[in-house]
Coordinates of C-alpha atoms in Angstrom, one line a residue:
M1 CA 0.0 0.0 0.0
K2 CA 2.8 2.4 1.0
K3 CA 4.5 1.6 -2.4
I4 CA 1.4 2.5 -4.3
Q5 CA 1.0 5.8 -2.3
N6 CA 4.6 6.7 -3.1
T7 CA 4.1 5.9 -6.8
L8 CA 1.0 8.1 -6.8
K9 CA 2.8 10.9 -5.0
N10 CA 5.7 10.8 -7.5
Y11 CA 3.2 10.7 -10.4
S12 CA 1.5 13.9 -8.9
I13 CA 4.9 15.6 -8.6
I14 CA 5.7 14.8 -12.2
L15 CA 2.3 16.2 -13.3
L16 CA 2.7 19.4 -11.3
A17 CA 6.3 19.8 -12.7
A18 CA 5.0 19.4 -16.2
A19 CA 2.1 21.9 -15.6
L20 CA 4.5 24.5 -14.1
S21 CA 7.0 23.9 -17.0
S22 CA 4.1 24.5 -19.5
C23 CA 3.1 27.8 -17.8
T24 CA 6.7 28.9 -17.8
S25 CA 7.1 27.9 -21.5
I26 CA 4.0 29.9 -22.4
R27 CA 5.2 33.0 -20.5
R28 CA 8.7 32.8 -22.1
H29 CA 7.2 32.4 -25.6
N30 CA 4.9 35.4 -25.2
E31 CA 7.8 37.5 -23.8
Q32 CA 10.1 36.5 -26.7
R33 CA 7.3 37.3 -29.2
A34 CA 7.1 40.8 -27.9
T35 CA 10.8 41.4 -27.8
C36 CA 12.7 43.0 -30.6
V37 CA 15.5 41.1 -32.3
G38 CA 18.5 43.0 -33.7
P39 CA 19.1 43.4 -37.4
D40 CA 22.2 41.2 -37.5
E41 CA 20.4 38.3 -35.8
L42 CA 17.4 38.7 -38.2
K43 CA 19.8 38.6 -41.2
E44 CA 21.2 35.4 -39.8
D45 CA 17.7 34.0 -39.6
V46 CA 17.1 34.8 -43.3
D47 CA 20.3 33.0 -44.2
Y48 CA 19.4 30.0 -41.9
A49 CA 15.9 29.7 -43.6
Y50 CA 17.4 29.8 -47.1
L51 CA 20.1 27.2 -46.2
K52 CA 17.6 24.8 -44.7
L53 CA 15.4 25.2 -47.8
Q54 CA 18.4 24.4 -50.1
Q55 CA 19.2 21.4 -48.0
M56 CA 15.8 19.8 -47.7
H57 CA 13.3 21.1 -50.3
P58 CA 13.4 18.6 -53.2
Q59 CA 12.2 21.1 -55.9
L60 CA 13.1 24.5 -54.6
Y61 CA 13.7 26.1 -58.0
W62 CA 10.6 24.7 -59.7
Y63 CA 8.9 28.0 -60.2
I64 CA 11.7 30.5 -59.6
S65 CA 15.4 30.4 -60.7
K66 CA 18.2 30.3 -58.2
P67 CA 19.6 33.7 -59.2
E68 CA 16.2 35.3 -58.8
L69 CA 15.7 33.7 -55.4
D70 CA 19.2 34.6 -54.3
R71 CA 18.4 38.2 -55.3
K72 CA 15.2 38.2 -53.3
F73 CA 16.8 37.0 -50.1
D74 CA 19.7 39.4 -50.5
S75 CA 17.3 42.3 -51.1
L76 CA 15.3 41.3 -48.0
K77 CA 18.4 41.5 -45.9
G78 CA 19.1 45.0 -47.3
T79 CA 15.8 46.2 -45.9
I80 CA 16.5 45.0 -42.3
D81 CA 18.2 47.9 -40.7
E82 CA 16.5 48.1 -37.3
P83 CA 15.3 45.7 -34.5
L84 CA 12.0 44.0 -35.2
T85 CA 9.6 41.8 -33.2
P86 CA 9.2 38.3 -34.5
L87 CA 5.8 39.2 -35.9
Q88 CA 7.2 42.3 -37.7
F89 CA 9.9 40.1 -39.1
Y90 CA 7.4 37.5 -40.2
F91 CA 5.6 40.1 -42.4
K92 CA 8.9 40.8 -44.1
L93 CA 10.2 37.2 -44.6
Q94 CA 7.0 35.4 -45.5
P95 CA 6.3 37.3 -48.8
V96 CA 9.8 36.1 -50.0
I97 CA 8.9 32.5 -49.0
A98 CA 5.6 33.0 -50.9
D99 CA 7.6 34.0 -54.0
I100 CA 9.0 30.5 -54.2
R101 CA 5.4 29.7 -55.4
E102 CA 5.1 26.3 -53.6
G103 CA 1.7 26.2 -51.9
H104 CA 2.6 24.1 -49.0
L105 CA 5.6 26.2 -48.0
A106 CA 4.9 28.9 -45.4
L107 CA 6.3 30.2 -42.2
R108 CA 4.1 29.8 -39.1
I109 CA 2.9 33.1 -37.9
P110 CA 4.2 33.8 -34.4
R111 CA 1.1 33.8 -32.3
K112 CA 0.5 34.6 -28.7
K113 CA 0.1 31.4 -26.6
F114 CA -2.7 30.9 -24.1
T115 CA -2.8 29.1 -20.8
K116 CA -5.4 26.3 -20.3
R117 CA -7.5 28.7 -18.2
Q118 CA -7.4 31.3 -21.0
I119 CA -8.3 28.8 -23.6
K120 CA -11.2 27.5 -21.5
S121 CA -12.4 31.1 -21.1
L122 CA -12.4 31.6 -24.9
E123 CA -14.2 28.3 -25.4
H124 CA -17.0 29.7 -23.2
K125 CA -17.4 32.7 -25.6
K126 CA -18.7 32.8 -29.1
G127 CA -16.4 33.9 -31.9
M128 CA -16.6 37.5 -33.1
F129 CA -15.4 37.4 -36.7
S130 CA -15.7 33.6 -37.1
R131 CA -19.5 33.6 -37.0
F132 CA -19.6 35.1 -40.5
E133 CA -18.6 33.5 -43.8
Y134 CA -16.6 35.7 -46.2
Y135 CA -15.9 36.2 -49.9
I136 CA -12.9 38.1 -51.3
K137 CA -12.8 39.7 -54.7
D138 CA -9.8 41.8 -55.7
D139 CA -9.1 43.9 -52.6
H140 CA -12.7 43.8 -51.3
L141 CA -13.9 41.8 -48.3
F142 CA -17.6 40.7 -48.2
I143 CA -19.8 39.0 -45.7
I144 CA -21.8 36.3 -47.5
Q145 CA -23.3 34.4 -44.6
N146 CA -24.6 35.6 -41.2
K147 CA -26.3 32.4 -39.8
D148 CA -26.8 34.0 -36.4
S149 CA -28.3 37.2 -37.8
I150 CA -25.7 39.3 -35.9
E151 CA -26.8 43.0 -36.0
N152 CA -29.0 41.9 -39.0
I153 CA -26.1 42.3 -41.3
K154 CA -27.2 41.2 -44.8
P155 CA -25.2 38.7 -47.0
G156 CA -23.4 40.7 -49.7
T157 CA -22.3 43.4 -47.2
E158 CA -18.8 44.8 -47.8
I159 CA -16.6 45.4 -44.9
L160 CA -15.0 48.8 -45.6
T161 CA -13.0 49.3 -42.3
I162 CA -12.1 47.3 -39.2
N163 CA -11.5 49.5 -36.2
K164 CA -11.1 52.4 -38.7
V165 CA -8.4 50.7 -40.7
P166 CA -9.4 50.0 -44.4
A167 CA -10.1 46.3 -44.9
S168 CA -8.5 46.6 -48.3
N169 CA -5.2 47.4 -46.6
Y170 CA -5.4 44.0 -44.8
V171 CA -6.4 42.1 -47.9
K172 CA -3.4 43.5 -49.8
K173 CA -1.0 42.8 -47.0
Y174 CA -2.3 39.3 -46.3
R175 CA -2.5 38.3 -49.9
E176 CA 1.3 38.7 -50.1
L177 CA 1.7 36.0 -47.4
I178 CA -0.1 33.3 -49.3
S179 CA 1.8 30.8 -51.5
S180 CA 0.1 29.1 -54.4
D181 CA 1.5 26.4 -56.7
G182 CA 3.3 28.0 -59.5
Y183 CA 1.5 30.7 -61.5
N184 CA -2.0 29.6 -60.4
T185 CA -4.3 32.6 -59.7
T186 CA -7.4 30.9 -58.4
F187 CA -6.1 29.7 -55.0
Q188 CA -5.4 32.9 -53.1
S189 CA -8.9 34.3 -52.8
Y190 CA -10.3 31.0 -51.7
F191 CA -7.7 30.4 -49.1
L192 CA -7.4 34.1 -47.9
K193 CA -11.1 34.2 -47.1
D194 CA -10.6 31.3 -44.7
V195 CA -7.4 32.6 -43.0
F196 CA -8.0 36.3 -43.2
F197 CA -9.0 36.7 -39.5
N198 CA -6.3 34.2 -38.4
F199 CA -3.8 36.8 -39.7
Y200 CA -5.8 39.7 -38.3
T201 CA -6.0 38.3 -34.7
A202 CA -2.4 37.3 -34.7
E203 CA -1.5 40.9 -35.6
N204 CA -4.1 42.6 -33.5
G205 CA -4.9 40.2 -30.7
F206 CA -8.2 38.7 -29.4
K207 CA -10.4 41.6 -28.5
D208 CA -13.9 41.5 -27.0
T209 CA -15.2 44.2 -29.4
A210 CA -14.6 45.5 -32.9
T211 CA -16.1 48.2 -34.9
I212 CA -16.7 47.7 -38.6
E213 CA -17.9 50.1 -41.2
T214 CA -19.9 48.5 -44.0
L215 CA -21.5 49.1 -47.3
Y216 CA -24.7 47.5 -48.5
N217 CA -26.9 48.7 -51.5
G218 CA -25.1 52.0 -51.4
E219 CA -25.7 52.6 -47.7
K220 CA -22.9 52.9 -45.2
L221 CA -23.5 51.6 -41.7
T222 CA -21.3 51.1 -38.6
Y223 CA -21.6 48.1 -36.3
T224 CA -19.9 47.2 -33.1
L225 CA -19.3 43.4 -32.8
H226 CA -19.0 41.7 -29.4
R227 CA -17.5 38.5 -28.2
E228 CA -20.6 37.2 -26.5
S229 CA -20.6 34.6 -23.7
K230 CA -22.2 31.3 -24.6
S231 CA -25.5 30.4 -23.0
K232 CA -26.0 27.1 -21.1
N233 CA -27.8 25.8 -24.2
D234 CA -24.8 26.7 -26.4
L235 CA -22.4 24.9 -24.0
D236 CA -24.7 21.9 -23.9
K237 CA -24.8 21.8 -27.7
D238 CA -21.0 22.0 -27.8
K239 CA -20.8 18.9 -25.6
E240 CA -23.4 17.1 -27.8
Q241 CA -21.5 17.9 -30.9
E242 CA -18.3 16.5 -29.5
K243 CA -19.8 13.0 -29.0
R244 CA -18.5 10.6 -31.6
T245 CA -21.4 8.5 -33.0
P246 CA -20.8 5.8 -35.6
E247 CA -22.2 8.1 -38.3
K248 CA -20.0 11.0 -37.2
K249 CA -16.9 8.8 -37.3
V250 CA -17.6 7.4 -40.8
N251 CA -18.6 10.8 -42.3
D252 CA -15.8 12.5 -40.4
Y253 CA -17.8 15.0 -38.4
V254 CA -16.2 18.4 -37.6
A255 CA -17.6 19.8 -34.4
S256 CA -16.2 23.3 -34.9
S257 CA -18.2 23.8 -38.1
D258 CA -21.0 21.4 -37.3
S259 CA -20.5 19.7 -40.6
Y260 CA -19.2 16.5 -42.2
N261 CA -16.0 16.1 -44.2
R262 CA -17.7 13.4 -46.3
N263 CA -21.2 13.2 -47.5
F264 CA -23.1 10.8 -49.9
K265 CA -26.5 10.9 -51.4
F266 CA -28.5 10.1 -54.5
L267 CA -29.7 13.1 -56.4
D268 CA -32.8 11.5 -58.0
K269 CA -35.6 9.2 -56.9
D270 CA -34.4 6.3 -59.1
S271 CA -30.8 6.6 -57.8
T272 CA -29.4 7.0 -61.2
T273 CA -27.0 9.8 -60.1
A274 CA -24.8 9.4 -57.0
Y275 CA -23.1 12.4 -55.3
I276 CA -20.1 12.3 -53.0
K277 CA -18.8 15.5 -51.4
V278 CA -15.4 15.4 -49.8
K279 CA -14.3 18.6 -47.9
S280 CA -11.0 17.1 -46.7
F281 CA -9.1 13.9 -47.4
S282 CA -8.6 13.4 -43.6
R283 CA -8.4 9.6 -43.9
D284 CA -10.3 9.1 -40.6
Y285 CA -12.6 6.2 -41.2
S286 CA -12.4 6.9 -44.9
D287 CA -11.9 3.2 -45.9
K288 CA -15.2 2.3 -44.3
F289 CA -17.0 5.3 -45.8
Y290 CA -15.9 4.4 -49.4
K291 CA -16.6 0.7 -48.9
E292 CA -20.2 1.4 -47.7
T293 CA -20.8 4.2 -50.2
F294 CA -19.7 2.3 -53.3
A295 CA -21.6 -0.8 -52.2
K296 CA -24.7 1.3 -52.1
I297 CA -24.0 2.8 -55.5
K298 CA -23.4 -0.7 -57.0
N299 CA -26.6 -2.1 -55.5
A300 CA -28.6 0.9 -56.8
G301 CA -27.2 0.4 -60.3
S302 CA -26.3 4.1 -60.6
K303 CA -25.0 5.2 -64.0
Y304 CA -23.6 8.6 -63.0
L305 CA -21.3 9.7 -60.2
I306 CA -20.5 13.2 -59.2
I307 CA -17.5 13.7 -56.9
D308 CA -17.3 17.2 -55.4
V309 CA -13.8 18.3 -54.2
R310 CA -14.4 22.0 -54.3
N311 CA -12.8 23.9 -51.4
N312 CA -11.0 20.7 -50.5
Y313 CA -7.5 21.7 -49.5
G314 CA -6.2 18.1 -49.7
G315 CA -4.9 15.6 -47.1
S316 CA -4.2 11.9 -47.1
L317 CA -2.5 10.3 -50.1
H318 CA -3.8 6.9 -48.8
E319 CA -7.4 8.2 -49.0
I320 CA -7.2 9.4 -52.6
N321 CA -5.4 6.2 -53.7
N322 CA -8.2 4.2 -52.1
L323 CA -10.9 6.4 -53.7
Y324 CA -9.2 6.0 -57.1
S325 CA -9.5 2.2 -56.7
Y326 CA -13.3 2.6 -56.8
L327 CA -13.1 4.6 -60.1
A328 CA -10.3 2.8 -62.1
P329 CA -11.4 0.3 -64.8
E330 CA -8.0 -1.5 -64.7
P331 CA -4.9 -1.6 -62.5
Y332 CA -3.2 1.8 -62.1
V333 CA -0.4 3.6 -60.4
L334 CA -1.5 6.8 -58.8
I335 CA 1.8 8.7 -58.3
K336 CA 5.3 8.7 -59.6
P337 CA 8.1 7.7 -57.2
S338 CA 8.5 10.5 -54.6
Q339 CA 11.9 12.2 -54.6
L340 CA 13.9 13.4 -51.5
T341 CA 17.1 15.4 -51.2
S342 CA 19.0 12.7 -49.4
R343 CA 18.6 9.3 -47.7
I344 CA 18.7 10.9 -44.2
T345 CA 16.0 13.4 -45.0
P346 CA 13.2 11.3 -43.4
L347 CA 15.1 11.4 -40.1
K348 CA 14.7 15.2 -40.0
T349 CA 10.9 15.1 -39.4
N350 CA 11.1 16.3 -35.7
Y351 CA 10.2 12.9 -34.2
F352 CA 9.9 14.3 -30.7
R353 CA 8.0 17.5 -31.7
K354 CA 5.2 18.6 -29.4
S355 CA 5.8 15.6 -27.1
T356 CA 4.7 15.7 -23.4
P357 CA 7.3 14.4 -20.9
F358 CA 5.5 11.1 -20.9
Q359 CA 5.2 10.9 -24.7
Y360 CA 8.9 11.8 -24.9
A361 CA 9.8 8.9 -22.7
F362 CA 7.7 6.4 -24.7
K363 CA 9.0 7.7 -28.0
S364 CA 12.6 7.4 -26.8
L365 CA 12.0 3.7 -26.4
A366 CA 10.6 3.4 -29.9
Y367 CA 13.1 5.7 -31.6
P368 CA 15.6 2.9 -32.7
T369 CA 12.7 1.2 -34.5
Y370 CA 11.6 4.5 -36.1
V371 CA 15.2 5.1 -37.4
F372 CA 15.4 1.6 -38.8
A373 CA 12.0 1.9 -40.6
Q374 CA 12.8 5.3 -42.0
T375 CA 16.3 4.4 -43.2
F376 CA 14.9 1.4 -45.1
S377 CA 12.1 3.4 -46.6
T378 CA 14.4 5.1 -49.0
Y379 CA 16.2 3.9 -52.1
K380 CA 18.5 5.3 -54.8
K381 CA 18.0 5.1 -58.5
D382 CA 19.8 6.9 -61.3
G383 CA 21.6 9.1 -58.8
K384 CA 18.3 10.3 -57.1
V385 CA 16.9 9.3 -53.7
Y386 CA 13.2 8.2 -53.4
Y387 CA 10.9 7.3 -50.6
K388 CA 8.9 4.1 -50.8
M389 CA 5.1 4.8 -51.0
K390 CA 2.2 2.4 -51.5
A391 CA 0.6 4.8 -54.0
D392 CA 3.5 4.5 -56.4
K393 CA 2.9 0.8 -56.8
P394 CA 0.3 -0.9 -59.0
T395 CA -3.1 -1.0 -57.4
K396 CA -6.0 -3.2 -58.5
P397 CA -9.5 -1.7 -58.9
N398 CA -11.8 -2.5 -56.1
K399 CA -14.5 -5.2 -56.6
D400 CA -17.2 -2.5 -56.2
A401 CA -15.5 -0.1 -58.6
F402 CA -17.9 2.3 -60.3
Q403 CA -18.3 1.5 -64.0
G404 CA -20.5 4.5 -65.1
K405 CA -19.7 8.1 -66.1
V406 CA -17.9 10.3 -63.6
F407 CA -18.0 14.0 -63.2
V408 CA -15.7 15.9 -60.8
L409 CA -16.4 19.4 -59.5
I410 CA -13.3 21.5 -58.9
N411 CA -12.4 25.1 -58.1
G412 CA -9.6 27.3 -56.8
G413 CA -10.0 25.8 -53.3
S414 CA -9.2 22.3 -54.7
F415 CA -5.6 21.9 -53.5
S416 CA -2.8 19.4 -52.9
A417 CA -4.3 15.8 -52.8
S418 CA -7.4 17.2 -54.6
S419 CA -5.3 18.3 -57.5
I420 CA -3.3 15.1 -57.6
I421 CA -6.4 12.9 -58.0
T422 CA -8.1 15.2 -60.4
A423 CA -5.0 15.5 -62.6
K424 CA -4.8 11.7 -62.7
L425 CA -8.5 11.4 -63.5
K426 CA -8.2 13.9 -66.3
Y427 CA -5.1 12.3 -67.8
D428 CA -6.7 8.8 -67.7
K429 CA -9.9 10.3 -69.3
R430 CA -11.8 8.7 -66.4
A431 CA -13.8 11.8 -65.5
V432 CA -15.2 15.1 -66.9
L433 CA -13.9 18.0 -64.8
V434 CA -16.3 20.9 -64.3
G435 CA -15.7 24.2 -62.6
E436 CA -12.5 26.3 -62.2
E437 CA -8.8 25.7 -62.4
T438 CA -7.6 24.0 -59.2
G439 CA -5.5 25.8 -56.7
G440 CA -3.0 23.0 -56.6
A441 CA -0.6 22.4 -59.5
N442 CA -1.4 19.9 -62.3
D443 CA 2.1 18.4 -62.2
G444 CA 2.4 17.8 -58.4
T445 CA 3.5 19.4 -55.2
V446 CA 6.1 19.2 -52.4
A447 CA 4.5 17.9 -49.2
G448 CA 4.3 14.3 -47.7
F449 CA 5.9 14.9 -44.4
Y450 CA 7.7 17.9 -42.9
S451 CA 10.8 19.1 -41.1
Y452 CA 9.9 21.9 -38.7
Q453 CA 12.9 24.3 -38.6
K454 CA 13.0 27.0 -35.9
L455 CA 14.8 30.1 -36.9
P456 CA 17.5 30.6 -34.2
H457 CA 16.8 34.2 -33.2
S458 CA 13.2 35.0 -34.0
K459 CA 12.1 31.5 -33.1
I460 CA 9.7 31.4 -36.0
N461 CA 8.8 27.9 -37.3
L462 CA 9.4 27.0 -40.9
P463 CA 7.8 23.7 -41.9
I464 CA 9.6 22.3 -45.0
G465 CA 7.9 19.6 -47.2
L466 CA 10.4 16.8 -47.8
L467 CA 8.7 14.8 -50.6
L468 CA 8.1 15.6 -54.3
V469 CA 4.7 14.1 -54.9
Q470 CA 3.5 14.0 -58.5
P471 CA 0.6 12.2 -60.2
N472 CA 1.5 9.4 -62.6
I473 CA 0.9 11.4 -65.8
D474 CA 2.7 13.0 -68.7
F475 CA 3.5 16.5 -67.3
L476 CA 2.1 19.6 -69.0
N477 CA 4.7 22.0 -67.6
T478 CA 2.2 24.8 -67.5
K479 CA 3.1 25.7 -63.9
K480 CA -0.6 26.1 -63.2
G481 CA -3.5 24.1 -61.8
V482 CA -5.6 21.3 -63.3
V483 CA -7.8 22.9 -65.9
P484 CA -11.4 21.8 -66.1
D485 CA -12.9 20.3 -69.2
I486 CA -15.9 22.6 -68.8
T487 CA -15.2 26.0 -67.2
I488 CA -18.0 27.4 -65.1
T489 CA -17.4 30.1 -62.5
E490 CA -19.4 30.8 -59.4
S491 CA -20.2 34.4 -58.4
M492 CA -20.7 35.8 -55.0
Q493 CA -24.4 36.3 -55.7
D494 CA -24.7 32.6 -56.6
I495 CA -23.4 31.7 -53.2
I496 CA -25.7 34.2 -51.4
D497 CA -28.7 32.9 -53.4
K498 CA -27.6 29.3 -52.7
K499 CA -27.3 28.6 -56.5
D500 CA -24.8 26.1 -57.8
P501 CA -24.2 26.7 -61.5
Q502 CA -21.4 24.1 -61.7
L503 CA -23.5 21.3 -60.2
D504 CA -26.5 22.5 -62.2
W505 CA -24.5 22.1 -65.4
V506 CA -23.7 18.5 -64.6
K507 CA -27.3 17.7 -63.7
N508 CA -28.5 19.2 -67.0
E509 CA -25.9 17.3 -68.9
I510 CA -27.0 14.0 -67.2
A511 CA -30.7 14.9 -68.0
K512 CA -29.8 15.4 -71.7
E513 CA -28.0 12.1 -71.8
K514 CA -30.9 10.3 -70.2
E515 CA -33.3 11.7 -72.7
L516 CA -31.2 10.2 -75.5
Q517 CA -31.0 6.7 -74.0

């Protein structure tokens, strides 16, 4: 009994030490974030970032030449002539990183960290800006959804100023921070509308009020937004949303948005047309989702399938390879062998990153096995180093593979894995692509897994993708996204009116084909 008591006592001491260490770490982080760093140290950070990119990024000069990138980094250093806070430095360095034009490559904005108590306090309050949905066109910021009817602000309202600062200033500033693949122009507005207030709050902090000046139908109005406390019903709803039912697991429920990552339905009474919407290739329970979904489609005898990957920023390579197995008429290879800069690159993935003391101890025991597995996951061919991936091996079609006609809906928010699978579908002539050019490149991207490099003086994190992942196609070398077979754009008014011209075109096309049968 005494031994058990001593063990529990020691365990409590360890937990207390870990908690105190965490609080100290948060305080130090926030103090460092507010402290200016000298120009010489910041220039060293610039050199450090470029060196790590040259060492680890497998396709650094894909969209920009080495002399041009050298010039940009040198020019940046020439502008650093006074001490800056890490946040100020971020706004100088990130636009240069964005000029590399590789969509997955971006510095992590140095944010203020919160204690558990502060986080809990925020969780008991409603969002202020996050309760709206936004649309960005050129340098204009619009509200397109106000589901809580806050201040009765109408969809289509333009935000002119935020706390007396023109919203267009922020749009211009934040657009320079966003990388897209190559010379693609569709991605930035889609992504910026989703991350705009992430940048804003990182720069201006979490406030309890904000004043916005708006324009709607020629009339200017000013509103004061408040960070309201959640009611008991709101908190009860939050708890209910967090419960993981079988349906929530298979469809990958996201509590924060009260929506599902994966949806399936038939669009007509006779089940002729099946529709699958995938918001993110998260992989969670995806095998079961596709197994059940395509069994239903096969049993229904559907002749048409619409796959909607609009506003899908990508995710799991395993999931898109599995999805393709339900679409392929014959054995296929989804991607080409994935290139690395060296055989030791996989060991630079920050194995112990974000580990608690207990996780660190456990991972330490498993580390030799990890090193062994990663070392034997690489191979050399024709002087280049590659990483072994299941998706670059021949895959057989699934027994329930769909045999009918496939349409895929795409737009500028279709990125990364969404672009890889759509590029492959188009090349194999397995689907008709409808919508807009994808935000991700037609010829692949650099992602897979990352090495998180911390700049030595500003302490800003730079995640560097380590794998060159490319669809198994003949490359177009356009340095742009996947171009649809049928180009149909969606306007802000379409979204407000809940119209879907891209899906409507597909429905009409299917109706025409059915009439001819």
